[in-house]
Each structure stands twice: as structure tokens, then as C-alpha cells.
CSV table of N, CA and C in Angstrom, one decimal:
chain,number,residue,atom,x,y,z
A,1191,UNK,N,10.7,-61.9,-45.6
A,1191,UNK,CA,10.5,-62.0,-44.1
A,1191,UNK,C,10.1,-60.7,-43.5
A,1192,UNK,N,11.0,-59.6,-44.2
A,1192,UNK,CA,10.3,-58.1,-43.4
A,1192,UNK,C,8.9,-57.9,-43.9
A,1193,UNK,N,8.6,-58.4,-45.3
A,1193,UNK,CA,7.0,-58.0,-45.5
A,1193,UNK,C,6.2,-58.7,-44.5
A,1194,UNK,N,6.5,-59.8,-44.2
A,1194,UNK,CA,5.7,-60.7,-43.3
A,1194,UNK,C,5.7,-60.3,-41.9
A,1195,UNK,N,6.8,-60.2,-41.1
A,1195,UNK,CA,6.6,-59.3,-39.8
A,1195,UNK,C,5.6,-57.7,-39.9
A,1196,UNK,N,6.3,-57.1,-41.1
A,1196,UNK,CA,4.9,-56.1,-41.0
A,1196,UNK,C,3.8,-56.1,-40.8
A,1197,UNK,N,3.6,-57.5,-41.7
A,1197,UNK,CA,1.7,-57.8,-41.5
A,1197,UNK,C,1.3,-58.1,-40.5
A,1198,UNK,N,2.3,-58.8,-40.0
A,1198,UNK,CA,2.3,-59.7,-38.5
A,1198,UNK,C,1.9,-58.2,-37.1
A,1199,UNK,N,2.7,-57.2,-37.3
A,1199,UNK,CA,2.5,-56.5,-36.7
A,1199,UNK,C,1.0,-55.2,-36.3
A,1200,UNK,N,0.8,-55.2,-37.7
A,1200,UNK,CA,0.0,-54.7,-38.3
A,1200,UNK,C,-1.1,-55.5,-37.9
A,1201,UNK,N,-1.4,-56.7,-38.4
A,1201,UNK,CA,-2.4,-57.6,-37.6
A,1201,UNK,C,-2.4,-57.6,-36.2
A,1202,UNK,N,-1.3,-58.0,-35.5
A,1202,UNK,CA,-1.6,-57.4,-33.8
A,1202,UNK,C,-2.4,-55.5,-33.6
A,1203,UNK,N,-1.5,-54.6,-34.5
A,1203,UNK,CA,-2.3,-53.7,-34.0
A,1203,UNK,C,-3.5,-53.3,-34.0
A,1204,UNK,N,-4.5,-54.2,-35.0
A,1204,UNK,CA,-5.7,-54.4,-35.4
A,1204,UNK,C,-6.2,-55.4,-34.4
A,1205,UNK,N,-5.7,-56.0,-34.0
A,1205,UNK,CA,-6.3,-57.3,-32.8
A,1205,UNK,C,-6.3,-56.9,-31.3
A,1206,UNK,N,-5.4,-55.8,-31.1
A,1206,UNK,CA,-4.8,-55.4,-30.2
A,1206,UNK,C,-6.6,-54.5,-30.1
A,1207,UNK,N,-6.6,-53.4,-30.7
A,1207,UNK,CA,-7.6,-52.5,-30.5
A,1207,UNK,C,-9.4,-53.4,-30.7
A,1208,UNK,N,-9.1,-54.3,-31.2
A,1208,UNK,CA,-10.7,-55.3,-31.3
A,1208,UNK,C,-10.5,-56.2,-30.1
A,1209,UNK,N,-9.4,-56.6,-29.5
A,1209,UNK,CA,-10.0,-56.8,-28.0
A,1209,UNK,C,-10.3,-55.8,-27.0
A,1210,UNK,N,-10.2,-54.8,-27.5
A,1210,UNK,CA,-10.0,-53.8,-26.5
A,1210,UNK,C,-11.8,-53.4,-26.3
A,1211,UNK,N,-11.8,-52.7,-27.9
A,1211,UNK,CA,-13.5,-52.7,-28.1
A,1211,UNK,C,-14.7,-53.9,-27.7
A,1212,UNK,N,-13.4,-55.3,-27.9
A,1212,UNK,CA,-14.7,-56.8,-27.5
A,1212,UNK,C,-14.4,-56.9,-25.8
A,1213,UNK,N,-13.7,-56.7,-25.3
A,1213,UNK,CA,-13.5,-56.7,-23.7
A,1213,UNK,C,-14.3,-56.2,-22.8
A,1214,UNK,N,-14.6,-54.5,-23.5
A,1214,UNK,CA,-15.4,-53.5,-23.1
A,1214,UNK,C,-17.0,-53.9,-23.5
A,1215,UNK,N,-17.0,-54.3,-24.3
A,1215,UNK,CA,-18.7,-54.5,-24.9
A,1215,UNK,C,-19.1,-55.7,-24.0
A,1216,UNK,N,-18.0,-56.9,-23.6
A,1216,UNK,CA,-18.5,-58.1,-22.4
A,1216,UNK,C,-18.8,-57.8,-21.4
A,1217,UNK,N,-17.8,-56.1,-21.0
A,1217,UNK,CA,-17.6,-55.7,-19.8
A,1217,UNK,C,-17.3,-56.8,-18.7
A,1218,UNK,N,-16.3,-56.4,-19.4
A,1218,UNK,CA,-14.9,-57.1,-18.8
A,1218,UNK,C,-13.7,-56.1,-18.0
A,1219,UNK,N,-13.8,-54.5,-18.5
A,1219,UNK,CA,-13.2,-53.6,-17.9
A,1219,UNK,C,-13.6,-52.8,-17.5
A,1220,UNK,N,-13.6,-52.7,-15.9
A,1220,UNK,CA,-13.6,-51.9,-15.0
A,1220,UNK,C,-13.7,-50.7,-15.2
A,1221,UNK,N,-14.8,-49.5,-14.7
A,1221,UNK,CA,-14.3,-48.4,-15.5
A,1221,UNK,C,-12.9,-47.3,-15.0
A,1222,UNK,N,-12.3,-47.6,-14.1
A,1222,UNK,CA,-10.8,-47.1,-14.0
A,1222,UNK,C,-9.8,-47.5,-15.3
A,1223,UNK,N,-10.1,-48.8,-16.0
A,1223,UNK,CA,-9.6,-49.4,-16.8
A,1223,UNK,C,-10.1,-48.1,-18.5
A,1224,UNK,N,-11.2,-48.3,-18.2
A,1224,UNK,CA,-11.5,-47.6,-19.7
A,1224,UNK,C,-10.7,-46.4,-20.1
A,1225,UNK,N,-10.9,-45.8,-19.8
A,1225,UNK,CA,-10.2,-44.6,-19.9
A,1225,UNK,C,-8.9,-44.8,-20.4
A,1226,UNK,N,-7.6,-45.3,-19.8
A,1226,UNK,CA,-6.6,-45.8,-20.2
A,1226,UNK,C,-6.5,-46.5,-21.1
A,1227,UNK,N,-7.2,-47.3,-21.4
A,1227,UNK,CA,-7.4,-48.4,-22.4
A,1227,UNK,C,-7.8,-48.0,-23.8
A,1228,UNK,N,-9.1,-47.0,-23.4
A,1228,UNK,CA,-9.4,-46.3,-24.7
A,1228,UNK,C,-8.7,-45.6,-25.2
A,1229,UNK,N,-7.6,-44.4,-24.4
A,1229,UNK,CA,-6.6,-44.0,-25.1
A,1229,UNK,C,-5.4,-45.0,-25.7
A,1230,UNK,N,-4.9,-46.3,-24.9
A,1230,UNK,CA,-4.0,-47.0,-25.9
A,1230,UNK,C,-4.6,-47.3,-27.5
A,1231,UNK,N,-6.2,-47.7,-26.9
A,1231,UNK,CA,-6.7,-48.2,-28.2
A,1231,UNK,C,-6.4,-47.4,-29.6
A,1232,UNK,N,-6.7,-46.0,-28.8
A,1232,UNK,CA,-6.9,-44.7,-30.0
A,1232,UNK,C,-5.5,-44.6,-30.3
A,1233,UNK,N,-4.3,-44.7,-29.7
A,1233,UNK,CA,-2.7,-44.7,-29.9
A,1233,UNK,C,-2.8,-45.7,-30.9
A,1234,UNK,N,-3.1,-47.3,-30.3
A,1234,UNK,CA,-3.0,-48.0,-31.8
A,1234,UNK,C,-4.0,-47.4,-33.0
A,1235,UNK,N,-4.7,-47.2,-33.1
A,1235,UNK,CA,-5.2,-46.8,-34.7
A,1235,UNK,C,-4.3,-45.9,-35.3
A,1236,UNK,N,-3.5,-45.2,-34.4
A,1236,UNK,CA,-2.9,-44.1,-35.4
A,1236,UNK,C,-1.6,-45.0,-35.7
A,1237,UNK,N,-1.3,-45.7,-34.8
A,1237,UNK,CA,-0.2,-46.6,-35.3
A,1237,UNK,C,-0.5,-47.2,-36.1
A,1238,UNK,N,-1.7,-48.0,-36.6
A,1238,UNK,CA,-1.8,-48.5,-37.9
A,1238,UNK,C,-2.3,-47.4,-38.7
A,1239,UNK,N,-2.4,-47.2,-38.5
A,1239,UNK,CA,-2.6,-45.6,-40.2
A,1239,UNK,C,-0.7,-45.5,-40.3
A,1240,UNK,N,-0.7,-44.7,-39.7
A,1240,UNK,CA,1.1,-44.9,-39.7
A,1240,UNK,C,1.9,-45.7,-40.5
A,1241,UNK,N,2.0,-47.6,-39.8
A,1241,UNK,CA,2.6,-48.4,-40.4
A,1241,UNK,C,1.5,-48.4,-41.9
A,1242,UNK,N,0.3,-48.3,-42.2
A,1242,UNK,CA,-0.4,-48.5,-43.7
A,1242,UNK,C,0.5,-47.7,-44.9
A,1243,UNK,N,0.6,-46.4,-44.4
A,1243,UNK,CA,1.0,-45.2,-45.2
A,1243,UNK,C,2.4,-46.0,-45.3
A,1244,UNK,N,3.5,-46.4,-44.2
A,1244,UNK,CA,4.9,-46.7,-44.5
A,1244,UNK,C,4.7,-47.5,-45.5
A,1245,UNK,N,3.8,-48.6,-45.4
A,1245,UNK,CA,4.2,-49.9,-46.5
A,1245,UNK,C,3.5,-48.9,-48.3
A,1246,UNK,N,2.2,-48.6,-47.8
A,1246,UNK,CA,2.6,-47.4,-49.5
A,1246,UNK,C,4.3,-47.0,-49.7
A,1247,UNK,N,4.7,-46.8,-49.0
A,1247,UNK,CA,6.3,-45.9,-49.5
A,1247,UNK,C,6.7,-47.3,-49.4
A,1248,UNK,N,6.9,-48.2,-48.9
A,1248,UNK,CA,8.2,-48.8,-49.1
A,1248,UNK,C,7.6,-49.9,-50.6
A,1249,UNK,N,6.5,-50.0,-51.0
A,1249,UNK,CA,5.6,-50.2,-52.0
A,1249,UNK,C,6.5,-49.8,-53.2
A,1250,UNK,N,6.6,-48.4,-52.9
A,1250,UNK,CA,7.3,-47.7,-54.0
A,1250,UNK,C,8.3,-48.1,-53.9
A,1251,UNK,N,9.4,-47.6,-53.4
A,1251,UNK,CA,10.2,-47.5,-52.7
A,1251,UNK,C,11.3,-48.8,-52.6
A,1252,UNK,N,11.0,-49.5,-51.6
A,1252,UNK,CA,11.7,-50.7,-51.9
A,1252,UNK,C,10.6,-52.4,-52.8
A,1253,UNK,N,10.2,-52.0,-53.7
A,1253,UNK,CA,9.5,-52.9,-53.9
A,1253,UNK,C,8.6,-53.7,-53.1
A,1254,UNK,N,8.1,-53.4,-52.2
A,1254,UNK,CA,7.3,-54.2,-51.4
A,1254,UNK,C,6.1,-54.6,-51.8
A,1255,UNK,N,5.5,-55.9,-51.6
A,1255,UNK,CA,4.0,-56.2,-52.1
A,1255,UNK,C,3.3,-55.7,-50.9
A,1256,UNK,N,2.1,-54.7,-51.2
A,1256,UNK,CA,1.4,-54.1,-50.1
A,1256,UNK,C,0.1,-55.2,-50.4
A,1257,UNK,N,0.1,-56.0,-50.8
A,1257,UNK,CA,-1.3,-57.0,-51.1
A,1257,UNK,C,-0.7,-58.3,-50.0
A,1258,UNK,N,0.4,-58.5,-50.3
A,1258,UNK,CA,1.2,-59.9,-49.2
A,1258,UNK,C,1.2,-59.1,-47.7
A,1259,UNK,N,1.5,-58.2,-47.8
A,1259,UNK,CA,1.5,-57.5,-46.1
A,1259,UNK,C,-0.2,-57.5,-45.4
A,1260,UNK,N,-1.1,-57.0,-46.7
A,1260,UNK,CA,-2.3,-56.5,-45.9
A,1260,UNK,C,-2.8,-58.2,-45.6
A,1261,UNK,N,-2.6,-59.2,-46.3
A,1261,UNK,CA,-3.3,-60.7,-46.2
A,1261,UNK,C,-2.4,-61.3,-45.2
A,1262,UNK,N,-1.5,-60.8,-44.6
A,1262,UNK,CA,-0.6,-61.3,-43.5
A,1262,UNK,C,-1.2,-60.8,-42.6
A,1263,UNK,N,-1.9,-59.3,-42.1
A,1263,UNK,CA,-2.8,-58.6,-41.7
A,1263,UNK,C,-3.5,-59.3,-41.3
A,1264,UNK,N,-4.3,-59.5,-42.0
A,1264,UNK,CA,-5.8,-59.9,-41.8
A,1264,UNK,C,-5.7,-61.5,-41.0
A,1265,UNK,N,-4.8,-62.2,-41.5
A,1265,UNK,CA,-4.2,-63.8,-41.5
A,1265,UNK,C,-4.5,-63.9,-39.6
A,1266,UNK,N,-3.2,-62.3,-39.4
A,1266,UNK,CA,-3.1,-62.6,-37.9
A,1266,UNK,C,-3.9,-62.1,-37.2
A,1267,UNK,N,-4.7,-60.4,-37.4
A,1267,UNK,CA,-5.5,-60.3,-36.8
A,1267,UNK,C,-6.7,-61.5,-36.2
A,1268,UNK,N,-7.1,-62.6,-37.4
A,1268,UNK,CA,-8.0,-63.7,-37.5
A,1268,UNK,C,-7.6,-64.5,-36.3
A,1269,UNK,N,-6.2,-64.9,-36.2
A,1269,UNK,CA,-5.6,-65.9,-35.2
A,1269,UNK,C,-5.3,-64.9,-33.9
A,1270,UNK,N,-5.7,-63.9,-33.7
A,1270,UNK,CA,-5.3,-63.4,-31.8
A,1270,UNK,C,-7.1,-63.6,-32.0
A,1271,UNK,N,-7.8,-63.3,-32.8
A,1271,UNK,CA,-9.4,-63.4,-32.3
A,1271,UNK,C,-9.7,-64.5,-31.4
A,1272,UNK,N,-8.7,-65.5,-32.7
A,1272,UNK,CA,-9.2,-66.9,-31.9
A,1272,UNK,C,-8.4,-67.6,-30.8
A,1273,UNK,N,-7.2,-67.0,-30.9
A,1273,UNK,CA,-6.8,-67.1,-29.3
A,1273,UNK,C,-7.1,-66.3,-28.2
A,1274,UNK,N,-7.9,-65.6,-28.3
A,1274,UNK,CA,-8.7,-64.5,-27.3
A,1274,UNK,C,-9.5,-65.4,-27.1
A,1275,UNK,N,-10.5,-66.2,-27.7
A,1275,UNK,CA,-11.5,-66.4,-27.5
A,1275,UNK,C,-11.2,-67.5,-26.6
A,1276,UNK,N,-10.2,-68.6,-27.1
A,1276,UNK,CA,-9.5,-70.0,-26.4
A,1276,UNK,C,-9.1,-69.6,-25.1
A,1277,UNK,N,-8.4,-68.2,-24.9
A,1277,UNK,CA,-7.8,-67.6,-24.0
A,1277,UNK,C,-9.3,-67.3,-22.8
A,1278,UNK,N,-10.0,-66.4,-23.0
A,1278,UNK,CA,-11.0,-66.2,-22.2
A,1278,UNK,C,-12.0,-67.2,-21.3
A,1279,UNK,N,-12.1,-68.3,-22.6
A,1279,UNK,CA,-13.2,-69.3,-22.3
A,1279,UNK,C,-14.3,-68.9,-21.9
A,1280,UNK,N,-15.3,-69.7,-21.2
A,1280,UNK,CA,-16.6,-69.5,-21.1
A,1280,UNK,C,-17.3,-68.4,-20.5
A,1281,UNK,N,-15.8,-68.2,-19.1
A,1281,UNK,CA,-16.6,-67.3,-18.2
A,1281,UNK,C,-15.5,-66.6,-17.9
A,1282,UNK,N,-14.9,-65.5,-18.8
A,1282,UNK,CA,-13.8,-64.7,-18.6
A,1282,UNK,C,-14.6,-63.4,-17.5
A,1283,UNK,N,-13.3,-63.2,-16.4
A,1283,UNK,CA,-13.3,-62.3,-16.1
A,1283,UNK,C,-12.3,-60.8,-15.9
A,1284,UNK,N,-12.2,-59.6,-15.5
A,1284,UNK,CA,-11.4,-58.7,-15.9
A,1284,UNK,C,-10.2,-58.9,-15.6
A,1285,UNK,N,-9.4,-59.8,-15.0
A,1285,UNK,CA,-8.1,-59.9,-14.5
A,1285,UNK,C,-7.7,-60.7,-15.8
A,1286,UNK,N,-8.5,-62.1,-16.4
A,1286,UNK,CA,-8.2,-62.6,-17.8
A,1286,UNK,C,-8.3,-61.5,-18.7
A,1287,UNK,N,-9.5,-61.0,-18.6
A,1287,UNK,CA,-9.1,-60.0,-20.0
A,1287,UNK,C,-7.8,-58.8,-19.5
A,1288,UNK,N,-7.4,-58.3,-18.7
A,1288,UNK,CA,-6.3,-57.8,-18.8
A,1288,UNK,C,-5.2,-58.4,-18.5
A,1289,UNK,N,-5.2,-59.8,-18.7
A,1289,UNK,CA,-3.8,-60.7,-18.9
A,1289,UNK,C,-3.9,-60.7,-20.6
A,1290,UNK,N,-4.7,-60.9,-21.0
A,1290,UNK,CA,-5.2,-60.9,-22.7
A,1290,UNK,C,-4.3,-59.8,-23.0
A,1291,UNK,N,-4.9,-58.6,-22.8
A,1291,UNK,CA,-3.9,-57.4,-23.6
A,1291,UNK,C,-2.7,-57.8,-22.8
A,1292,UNK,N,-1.7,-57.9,-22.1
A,1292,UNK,CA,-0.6,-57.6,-21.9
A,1292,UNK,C,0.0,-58.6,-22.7
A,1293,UNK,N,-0.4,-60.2,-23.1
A,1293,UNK,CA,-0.3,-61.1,-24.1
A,1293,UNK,C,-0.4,-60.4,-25.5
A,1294,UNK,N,-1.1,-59.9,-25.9
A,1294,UNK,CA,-0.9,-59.2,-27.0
A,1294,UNK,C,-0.1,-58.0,-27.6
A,1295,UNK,N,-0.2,-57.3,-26.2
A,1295,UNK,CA,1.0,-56.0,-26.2
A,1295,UNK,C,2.7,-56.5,-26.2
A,1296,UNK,N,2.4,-57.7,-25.5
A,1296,UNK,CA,3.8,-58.4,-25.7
A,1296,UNK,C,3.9,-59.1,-26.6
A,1297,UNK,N,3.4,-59.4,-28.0
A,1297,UNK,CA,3.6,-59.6,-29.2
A,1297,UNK,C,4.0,-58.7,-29.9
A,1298,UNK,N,3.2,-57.3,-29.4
A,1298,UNK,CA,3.5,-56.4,-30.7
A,1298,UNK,C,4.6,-56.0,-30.2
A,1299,UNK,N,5.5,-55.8,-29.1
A,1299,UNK,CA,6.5,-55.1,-29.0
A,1299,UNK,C,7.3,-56.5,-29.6
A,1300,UNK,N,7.1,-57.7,-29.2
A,1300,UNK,CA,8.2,-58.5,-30.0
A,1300,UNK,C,8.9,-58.4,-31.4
A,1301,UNK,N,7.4,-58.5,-32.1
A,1301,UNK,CA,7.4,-57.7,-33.6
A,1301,UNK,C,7.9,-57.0,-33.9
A,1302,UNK,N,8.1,-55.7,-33.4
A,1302,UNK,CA,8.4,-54.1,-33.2
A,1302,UNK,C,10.1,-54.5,-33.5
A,1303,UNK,N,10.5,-55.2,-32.0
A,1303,UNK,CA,11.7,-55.0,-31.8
A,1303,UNK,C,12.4,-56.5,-33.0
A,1304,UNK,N,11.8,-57.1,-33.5
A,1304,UNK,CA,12.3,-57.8,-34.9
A,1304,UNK,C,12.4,-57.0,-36.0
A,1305,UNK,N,11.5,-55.9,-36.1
A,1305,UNK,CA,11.5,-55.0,-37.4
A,1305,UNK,C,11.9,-53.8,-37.4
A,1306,UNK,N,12.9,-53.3,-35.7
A,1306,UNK,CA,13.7,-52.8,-35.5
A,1306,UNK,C,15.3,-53.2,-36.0
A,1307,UNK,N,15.1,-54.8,-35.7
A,1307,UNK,CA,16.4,-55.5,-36.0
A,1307,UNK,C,16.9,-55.5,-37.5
A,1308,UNK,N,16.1,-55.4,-38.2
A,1308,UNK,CA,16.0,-56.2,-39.6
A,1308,UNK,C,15.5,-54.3,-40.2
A,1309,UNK,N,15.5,-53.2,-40.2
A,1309,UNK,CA,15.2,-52.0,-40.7
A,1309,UNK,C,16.1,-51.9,-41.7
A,1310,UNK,N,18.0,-52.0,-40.9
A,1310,UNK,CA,18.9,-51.4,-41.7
A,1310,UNK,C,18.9,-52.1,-43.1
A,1311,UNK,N,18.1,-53.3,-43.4
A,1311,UNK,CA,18.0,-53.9,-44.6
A,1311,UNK,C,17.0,-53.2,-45.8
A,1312,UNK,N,16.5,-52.0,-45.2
A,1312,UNK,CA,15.5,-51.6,-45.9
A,1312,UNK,C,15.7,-50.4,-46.5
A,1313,UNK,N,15.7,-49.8,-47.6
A,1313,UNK,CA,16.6,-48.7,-48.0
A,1313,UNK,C,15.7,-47.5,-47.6
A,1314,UNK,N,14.3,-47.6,-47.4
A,1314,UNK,CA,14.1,-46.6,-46.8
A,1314,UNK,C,13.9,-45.6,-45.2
A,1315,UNK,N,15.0,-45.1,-45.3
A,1315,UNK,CA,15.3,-44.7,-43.6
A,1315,UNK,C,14.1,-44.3,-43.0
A,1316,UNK,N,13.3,-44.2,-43.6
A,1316,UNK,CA,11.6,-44.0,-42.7
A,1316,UNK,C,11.4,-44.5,-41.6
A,1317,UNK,N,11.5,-45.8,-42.6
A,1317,UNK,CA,10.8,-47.1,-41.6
A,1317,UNK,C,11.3,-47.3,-40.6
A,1318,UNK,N,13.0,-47.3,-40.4
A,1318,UNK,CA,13.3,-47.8,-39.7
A,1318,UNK,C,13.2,-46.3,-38.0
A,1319,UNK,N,13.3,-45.3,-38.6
A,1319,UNK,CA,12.9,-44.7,-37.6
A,1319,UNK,C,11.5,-44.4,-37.0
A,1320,UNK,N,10.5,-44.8,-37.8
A,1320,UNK,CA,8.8,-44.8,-37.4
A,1320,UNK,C,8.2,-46.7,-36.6
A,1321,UNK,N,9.5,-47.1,-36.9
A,1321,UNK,CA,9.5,-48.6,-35.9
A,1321,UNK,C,9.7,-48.3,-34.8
A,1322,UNK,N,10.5,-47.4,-34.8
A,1322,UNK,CA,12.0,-47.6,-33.2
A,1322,UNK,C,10.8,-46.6,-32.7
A,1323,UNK,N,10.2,-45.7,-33.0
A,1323,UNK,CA,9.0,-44.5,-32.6
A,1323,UNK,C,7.7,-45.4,-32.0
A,1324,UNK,N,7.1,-46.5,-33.1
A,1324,UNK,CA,6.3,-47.7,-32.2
A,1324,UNK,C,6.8,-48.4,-31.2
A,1325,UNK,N,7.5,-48.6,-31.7
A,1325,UNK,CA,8.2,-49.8,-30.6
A,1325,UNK,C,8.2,-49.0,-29.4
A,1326,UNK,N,8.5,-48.0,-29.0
A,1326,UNK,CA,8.8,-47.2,-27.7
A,1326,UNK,C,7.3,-46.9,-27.4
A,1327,UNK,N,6.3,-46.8,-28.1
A,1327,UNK,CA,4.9,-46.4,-27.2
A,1327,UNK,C,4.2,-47.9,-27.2
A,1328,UNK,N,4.6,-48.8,-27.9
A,1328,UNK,CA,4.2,-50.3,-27.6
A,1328,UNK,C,4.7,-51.1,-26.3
A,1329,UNK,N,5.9,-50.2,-25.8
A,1329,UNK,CA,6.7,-51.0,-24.8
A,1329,UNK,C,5.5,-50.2,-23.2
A,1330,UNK,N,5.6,-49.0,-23.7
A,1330,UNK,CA,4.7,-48.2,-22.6
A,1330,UNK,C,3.2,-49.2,-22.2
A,1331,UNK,N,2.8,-49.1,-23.6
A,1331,UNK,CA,1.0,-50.0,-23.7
A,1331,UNK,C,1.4,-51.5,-23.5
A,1332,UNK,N,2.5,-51.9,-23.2
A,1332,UNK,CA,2.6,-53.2,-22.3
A,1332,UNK,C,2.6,-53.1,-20.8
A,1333,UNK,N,3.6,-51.9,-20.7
A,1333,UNK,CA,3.9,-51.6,-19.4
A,1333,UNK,C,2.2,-51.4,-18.4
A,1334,UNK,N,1.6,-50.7,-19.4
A,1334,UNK,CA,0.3,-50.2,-18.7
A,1334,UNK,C,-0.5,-51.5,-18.4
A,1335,UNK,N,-0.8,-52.3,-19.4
A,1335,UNK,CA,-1.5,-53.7,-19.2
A,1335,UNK,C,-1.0,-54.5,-18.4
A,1336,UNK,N,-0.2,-54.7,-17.9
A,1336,UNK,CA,1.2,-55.1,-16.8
A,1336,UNK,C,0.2,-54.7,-15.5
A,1337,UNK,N,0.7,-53.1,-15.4
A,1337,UNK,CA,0.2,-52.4,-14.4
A,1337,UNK,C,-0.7,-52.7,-14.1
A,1338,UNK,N,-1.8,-52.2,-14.6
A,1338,UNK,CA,-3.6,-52.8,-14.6
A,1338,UNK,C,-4.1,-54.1,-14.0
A,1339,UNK,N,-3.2,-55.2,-14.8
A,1339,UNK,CA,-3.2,-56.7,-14.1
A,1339,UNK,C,-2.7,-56.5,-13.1
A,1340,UNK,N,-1.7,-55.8,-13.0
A,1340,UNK,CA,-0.9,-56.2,-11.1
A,1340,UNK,C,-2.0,-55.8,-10.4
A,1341,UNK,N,-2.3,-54.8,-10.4
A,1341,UNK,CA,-3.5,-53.8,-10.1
A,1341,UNK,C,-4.6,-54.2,-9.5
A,1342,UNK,N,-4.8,-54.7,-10.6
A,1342,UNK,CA,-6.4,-55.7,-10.6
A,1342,UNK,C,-6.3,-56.9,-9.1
A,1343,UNK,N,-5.5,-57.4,-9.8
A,1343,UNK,CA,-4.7,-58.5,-8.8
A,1343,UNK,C,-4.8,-58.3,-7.2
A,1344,UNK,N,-4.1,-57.1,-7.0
A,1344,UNK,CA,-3.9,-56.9,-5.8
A,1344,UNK,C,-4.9,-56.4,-5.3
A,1345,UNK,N,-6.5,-56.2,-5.8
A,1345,UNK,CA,-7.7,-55.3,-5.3
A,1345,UNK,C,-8.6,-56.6,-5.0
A,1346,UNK,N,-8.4,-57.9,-5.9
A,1346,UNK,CA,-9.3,-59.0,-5.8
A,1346,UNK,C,-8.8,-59.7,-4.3
């Protein structure tokens, strides 16, 4: 189950930054929006470099299959694509697409805070403090998508 929330996570953080880049290229975000956005985006890449490197160690470490994590990965990044797409529909505009990220940022802190729950099972104390370290800048990059929408909201 913890290899599989990883992936799970891991896939959001990859889905999380490809709507961000497909949002932008529809232009769908405002340019007050970019700026912020492109920095969470650049925050998630380093978070998935991060979590990639953890699962090498826990590879080692606690036995983990890093081939079941990365195909869990891919599995989910595939399914927010296509609930982005369901989500948007024909004629999305920027208030949908920044209800999209805050839908997604509120997965990955879900994730986060399951794989905060379920760490002490894992013998290497890394993980469980390079979670509780995402988890806290995932809760911020919800907060901001939050903001943005209210934001948006209140200018339309």
C-alpha cells in the first residue's frame, strides 16, 4: 500500500505541473496567475526529483519495487490528464482551470498526509521526514490555488 500511495503521489506531482504547462499553452491563465504558478510548478519538479531519489533509498533500503511505484506514476499521472480534460470540457475558462489545480493540489496534500500517516512503518527515517517537508509546501500550493480562484471569482 505505501509503494502505491508513492506512485500515486508522484503521479499527481507530474499531473499537477502538466496542467499547469497545458493551462498556460490554452491560456487559460491570466498573466497575474503565471508567475505564481510557474513557481509552484518549478517547486513541484523538485519535489518529484526528491520523492524519485527517496524511492532509490527506500529500493535499497526497505525493499521497495521502484518499477511498481514508477508504473503507479505514470498509471495516475494518465488519469488526472483525463480528468482534466472531462473537467474542462469544450470551452474551459480561467476560473475552471484554476478550480482544476486546487482539485489537484487537494489530492496531493491528501496523499502526502496518508504517507505521513503510514511513514513510521518504514524503516527509513528519511522518508518520513522529506513527506511531512512536502506535505507542508503542498498544503501552501493548495492554499495559493484556493486564493487565485477566490480571486478570480471576485474580479469576474
Amino acid at each position: 500500500m505505501i509503494q502505491e500511495k508513492i506512485g500515486e503521489a508522484l503521479g499527481l506531482e507530474k499531473a499537477a505541473q502538466k496542467a499547469v504547462e497545458e493551462l498556460n499553452s490554452r491560456g487559460l491563465l491570466k498573466s497575474e496567475h503565471k508567475t505564481k504558478l510557474s513557481k509552484m510548478k518549478e517547486e513541484a519538479g523538485i519535489q518529484e526529483d526528491e520523492m524519485e531519489e527517496l524511492v532509490q533509498e527506500l529500493t535499497e533500503s526497505d525493499g521497495f519495487d521502484s518499477s511498481t511505484i514508477e508504473e503507479k506514476a505514470e498509471e495516475t499521472a494518465e488519469k488526472v490528464s483525463k480528468i482534466m480534460e472531462t473537467y474542462l470540457g469544450e470551452d474551459p475558462d480561467t476560473q475552471e482551470a484554476l478550480e482544476f489545480l486546487c482539485l489537484v493540489e487537494g489530492g496531493e496534500v491528501t496523499h502526502y498526509e496518508v504517507l505521513a500517516s503510514v511513514a513510521k512503518d518504514v524503516k527509513n527515517k528519511k522518508f518520513g521526514t522529506k513527506v511531512r517537508a512536502i506535505l507542508k509546501e503542498e498544503k501552501r500550493h493548495l492554499e495559493l490555488c484556493t486564493k487565485l480562484a477566490k480571486s478570480n471569482a471576485a474580479s469576474e
